[in-house]
Amino acid sequence: MTFFVDVTVRGYELDTQGHLNQAVYLQYAEHARWELLRAAGLPQEKLLADGVGPVALEVTVKFRRELRGGERVRVSCRFDYGQGKTFTIAQQILKEDGTVAAEITGVAGILDLTTRRLVADPGGRLASLAKDPELLSG
């Protein structure tokens, strides 16, 4: 399932050319990931109470179109699990007309906060804690 969150580009997020600053694309992506976890019933405090937390291991951003102040965008987020301790995250930032402004891909894991090691089955661990685990699967 692909999850979406809407964001309005704010003036203070712009660079000197009047475009959305490149680092803010990553902030939008991070915001969408946390909103997906929250919607599934996994706010940060619940994850911490269980002794785990998501960790980004690799992130790639492809900038496709500029974003300017006041534009509304939709940020998508999908977790894709395979075998092993990591999973991929696929995200897009879409303009209101559907134009892709950016594509963000990443590799993530779920860190055991006691052992400081990745858990063996991140999808299973998240699903076991979630109120709505269907939101967590791609």
PDB file of C-alpha atoms in Angstrom:
ATOM      1  CA  MET A   1       0.000   0.000   0.000  1.00  0.00           C
ATOM      2  CA  THR A   2       1.235   3.496  -0.792  1.00  0.00           C
ATOM      3  CA  PHE A   3       0.636   6.107   1.891  1.00  0.00           C
ATOM      4  CA  PHE A   4       0.354   9.838   1.172  1.00  0.00           C
ATOM      5  CA  VAL A   5       0.722  13.048   3.174  1.00  0.00           C
ATOM      6  CA  ASP A   6       0.109  16.565   1.831  1.00  0.00           C
ATOM      7  CA  VAL A   7       2.506  19.439   2.506  1.00  0.00           C
ATOM      8  CA  THR A   8       2.551  23.104   1.517  1.00  0.00           C
ATOM      9  CA  VAL A   9       5.971  24.514   0.598  1.00  0.00           C
ATOM     10  CA  ARG A  10       6.744  27.292   3.064  1.00  0.00           C
ATOM     11  CA  GLY A  11       8.697  30.443   2.242  1.00  0.00           C
ATOM     12  CA  TYR A  12      11.419  29.826   4.803  1.00  0.00           C
ATOM     13  CA  GLU A  13      12.209  26.469   3.128  1.00  0.00           C
ATOM     14  CA  LEU A  14      13.369  28.146  -0.097  1.00  0.00           C
ATOM     15  CA  ASP A  15      16.923  28.675  -1.289  1.00  0.00           C
ATOM     16  CA  THR A  16      18.288  31.880  -2.800  1.00  0.00           C
ATOM     17  CA  GLN A  17      16.840  30.985  -6.227  1.00  0.00           C
ATOM     18  CA  GLY A  18      13.344  30.698  -4.762  1.00  0.00           C
ATOM     19  CA  HIS A  19      13.311  26.883  -5.063  1.00  0.00           C
ATOM     20  CA  LEU A  20      12.659  24.421  -2.285  1.00  0.00           C
ATOM     21  CA  ASN A  21      16.029  23.835  -0.620  1.00  0.00           C
ATOM     22  CA  GLN A  22      17.429  20.415  -1.494  1.00  0.00           C
ATOM     23  CA  ALA A  23      17.668  19.322   2.158  1.00  0.00           C
ATOM     24  CA  VAL A  24      13.954  19.998   2.683  1.00  0.00           C
ATOM     25  CA  TYR A  25      13.019  17.284   0.179  1.00  0.00           C
ATOM     26  CA  LEU A  26      14.572  14.847   2.661  1.00  0.00           C
ATOM     27  CA  GLN A  27      12.611  16.432   5.504  1.00  0.00           C
ATOM     28  CA  TYR A  28       9.362  15.969   3.573  1.00  0.00           C
ATOM     29  CA  ALA A  29      10.260  12.331   2.946  1.00  0.00           C
ATOM     30  CA  GLU A  30      11.077  11.811   6.631  1.00  0.00           C
ATOM     31  CA  HIS A  31       7.796  13.449   7.623  1.00  0.00           C
ATOM     32  CA  ALA A  32       5.855  11.072   5.345  1.00  0.00           C
ATOM     33  CA  ARG A  33       7.663   8.031   6.793  1.00  0.00           C
ATOM     34  CA  TRP A  34       6.812   9.031  10.359  1.00  0.00           C
ATOM     35  CA  GLU A  35       3.210   9.817   9.408  1.00  0.00           C
ATOM     36  CA  LEU A  36       2.927   6.363   7.832  1.00  0.00           C
ATOM     37  CA  LEU A  37       4.202   4.744  11.019  1.00  0.00           C
ATOM     38  CA  ARG A  38       1.865   6.885  13.129  1.00  0.00           C
ATOM     39  CA  ALA A  39      -1.145   6.035  10.932  1.00  0.00           C
ATOM     40  CA  ALA A  40      -0.312   2.341  11.352  1.00  0.00           C
ATOM     41  CA  GLY A  41      -0.380   2.805  15.124  1.00  0.00           C
ATOM     42  CA  LEU A  42       3.366   3.128  15.619  1.00  0.00           C
ATOM     43  CA  PRO A  43       4.169   6.588  16.952  1.00  0.00           C
ATOM     44  CA  GLN A  44       7.746   7.164  18.029  1.00  0.00           C
ATOM     45  CA  GLU A  45       6.983   6.679  21.722  1.00  0.00           C
ATOM     46  CA  LYS A  46       5.488   3.216  21.078  1.00  0.00           C
ATOM     47  CA  LEU A  47       8.542   2.124  19.114  1.00  0.00           C
ATOM     48  CA  LEU A  48      10.853   3.436  21.829  1.00  0.00           C
ATOM     49  CA  ALA A  49       8.839   1.658  24.504  1.00  0.00           C
ATOM     50  CA  ASP A  50       9.365  -1.591  22.572  1.00  0.00           C
ATOM     51  CA  GLY A  51      13.085  -0.848  22.324  1.00  0.00           C
ATOM     52  CA  VAL A  52      13.275  -0.388  18.561  1.00  0.00           C
ATOM     53  CA  GLY A  53      13.542   2.444  16.069  1.00  0.00           C
ATOM     54  CA  PRO A  54      13.702   2.887  12.323  1.00  0.00           C
ATOM     55  CA  VAL A  55      17.095   3.726  10.882  1.00  0.00           C
ATOM     56  CA  ALA A  56      17.974   5.025   7.420  1.00  0.00           C
ATOM     57  CA  LEU A  57      20.951   3.235   5.889  1.00  0.00           C
ATOM     58  CA  GLU A  58      20.939   4.746   2.403  1.00  0.00           C
ATOM     59  CA  VAL A  59      18.967   7.534   0.711  1.00  0.00           C
ATOM     60  CA  THR A  60      18.973   8.696  -2.904  1.00  0.00           C
ATOM     61  CA  VAL A  61      17.087  11.739  -4.165  1.00  0.00           C
ATOM     62  CA  LYS A  62      16.399  12.422  -7.839  1.00  0.00           C
ATOM     63  CA  PHE A  63      15.250  16.002  -8.347  1.00  0.00           C
ATOM     64  CA  ARG A  64      12.829  16.188 -11.307  1.00  0.00           C
ATOM     65  CA  ARG A  65      11.043  19.562 -11.095  1.00  0.00           C
ATOM     66  CA  GLU A  66      11.465  22.663  -8.994  1.00  0.00           C
ATOM     67  CA  LEU A  67       9.101  23.446  -6.159  1.00  0.00           C
ATOM     68  CA  ARG A  68       8.296  27.003  -5.160  1.00  0.00           C
ATOM     69  CA  GLY A  69       6.746  28.666  -2.148  1.00  0.00           C
ATOM     70  CA  GLY A  70       3.026  28.092  -1.647  1.00  0.00           C
ATOM     71  CA  GLU A  71       2.852  24.981  -3.820  1.00  0.00           C
ATOM     72  CA  ARG A  72       0.956  22.034  -2.353  1.00  0.00           C
ATOM     73  CA  VAL A  73       2.606  18.679  -2.811  1.00  0.00           C
ATOM     74  CA  ARG A  74       1.747  15.092  -2.005  1.00  0.00           C
ATOM     75  CA  VAL A  75       4.512  12.952  -0.534  1.00  0.00           C
ATOM     76  CA  SER A  76       4.088   9.214  -1.008  1.00  0.00           C
ATOM     77  CA  CYS A  77       5.672   6.467   1.023  1.00  0.00           C
ATOM     78  CA  ARG A  78       5.800   2.699   0.558  1.00  0.00           C
ATOM     79  CA  PHE A  79       7.791   0.102   2.480  1.00  0.00           C
ATOM     80  CA  ASP A  80       8.896  -2.931   0.454  1.00  0.00           C
ATOM     81  CA  TYR A  81      10.199  -5.892   2.456  1.00  0.00           C
ATOM     82  CA  GLY A  82      12.335  -8.688   1.128  1.00  0.00           C
ATOM     83  CA  GLN A  83      14.527 -11.169   2.894  1.00  0.00           C
ATOM     84  CA  GLY A  84      16.949 -10.089   5.553  1.00  0.00           C
ATOM     85  CA  LYS A  85      17.387  -7.231   7.953  1.00  0.00           C
ATOM     86  CA  THR A  86      16.742  -4.339   5.588  1.00  0.00           C
ATOM     87  CA  PHE A  87      13.854  -3.077   3.491  1.00  0.00           C
ATOM     88  CA  THR A  88      13.440  -0.476   0.781  1.00  0.00           C
ATOM     89  CA  ILE A  89      11.442   2.699   0.952  1.00  0.00           C
ATOM     90  CA  ALA A  90      10.010   4.196  -2.232  1.00  0.00           C
ATOM     91  CA  GLN A  91       8.774   7.780  -2.149  1.00  0.00           C
ATOM     92  CA  GLN A  92       7.708  10.495  -4.561  1.00  0.00           C
ATOM     93  CA  ILE A  93       6.969  14.154  -4.128  1.00  0.00           C
ATOM     94  CA  LEU A  94       4.163  15.019  -6.529  1.00  0.00           C
ATOM     95  CA  LYS A  95       2.918  18.441  -7.595  1.00  0.00           C
ATOM     96  CA  GLU A  96      -0.834  19.064  -7.624  1.00  0.00           C
ATOM     97  CA  ASP A  97      -0.996  18.286 -11.362  1.00  0.00           C
ATOM     98  CA  GLY A  98       0.673  14.904 -10.753  1.00  0.00           C
ATOM     99  CA  THR A  99       4.111  15.939 -12.019  1.00  0.00           C
ATOM    100  CA  VAL A 100       6.893  14.163 -10.134  1.00  0.00           C
ATOM    101  CA  ALA A 101       9.039  16.788  -8.430  1.00  0.00           C
ATOM    102  CA  ALA A 102      11.359  14.277  -6.756  1.00  0.00           C
ATOM    103  CA  GLU A 103      11.898  10.564  -6.282  1.00  0.00           C
ATOM    104  CA  ILE A 104      13.386   9.353  -3.029  1.00  0.00           C
ATOM    105  CA  THR A 105      14.543   5.785  -2.566  1.00  0.00           C
ATOM    106  CA  GLY A 106      16.180   4.332   0.452  1.00  0.00           C
ATOM    107  CA  VAL A 107      17.284   1.325   2.398  1.00  0.00           C
ATOM    108  CA  ALA A 108      16.223   1.123   6.030  1.00  0.00           C
ATOM    109  CA  GLY A 109      16.157  -1.222   8.959  1.00  0.00           C
ATOM    110  CA  ILE A 110      14.717  -1.520  12.432  1.00  0.00           C
ATOM    111  CA  LEU A 111      17.355  -1.068  15.101  1.00  0.00           C
ATOM    112  CA  ASP A 112      17.190  -2.917  18.412  1.00  0.00           C
ATOM    113  CA  LEU A 113      18.069  -0.066  20.761  1.00  0.00           C
ATOM    114  CA  THR A 114      19.602  -2.366  23.387  1.00  0.00           C
ATOM    115  CA  THR A 115      21.878  -4.479  21.190  1.00  0.00           C
ATOM    116  CA  ARG A 116      22.396  -1.705  18.588  1.00  0.00           C
ATOM    117  CA  ARG A 117      21.840  -4.326  15.858  1.00  0.00           C
ATOM    118  CA  LEU A 118      19.238  -4.557  13.125  1.00  0.00           C
ATOM    119  CA  VAL A 119      16.321  -6.875  13.860  1.00  0.00           C
ATOM    120  CA  ALA A 120      16.138  -9.970  11.663  1.00  0.00           C
ATOM    121  CA  ASP A 121      12.595  -9.449  10.320  1.00  0.00           C
ATOM    122  CA  PRO A 122      11.804  -5.727  10.211  1.00  0.00           C
ATOM    123  CA  GLY A 123       8.439  -6.142   8.482  1.00  0.00           C
ATOM    124  CA  GLY A 124       7.321  -8.795  10.945  1.00  0.00           C
ATOM    125  CA  ARG A 125       8.476  -6.769  13.936  1.00  0.00           C
ATOM    126  CA  LEU A 126       6.626  -3.655  12.802  1.00  0.00           C
ATOM    127  CA  ALA A 127       3.502  -5.641  11.906  1.00  0.00           C
ATOM    128  CA  SER A 128       3.455  -7.296  15.330  1.00  0.00           C
ATOM    129  CA  LEU A 129       3.389  -3.877  17.019  1.00  0.00           C
ATOM    130  CA  ALA A 130       1.044  -2.051  14.624  1.00  0.00           C
ATOM    131  CA  LYS A 131      -2.681  -1.461  15.002  1.00  0.00           C
ATOM    132  CA  ASP A 132      -3.029  -1.349  11.193  1.00  0.00           C
ATOM    133  CA  PRO A 133      -0.191  -3.479   9.764  1.00  0.00           C
ATOM    134  CA  GLU A 134      -1.641  -3.377   6.222  1.00  0.00           C
ATOM    135  CA  LEU A 135      -0.416   0.223   5.916  1.00  0.00           C
ATOM    136  CA  LEU A 136       3.142  -1.042   6.374  1.00  0.00           C
ATOM    137  CA  SER A 137       3.308  -3.427   3.425  1.00  0.00           C
ATOM    138  CA  GLY A 138       4.033  -2.399  -0.142  1.00  0.00           C
TER     139      GLY A 138
END
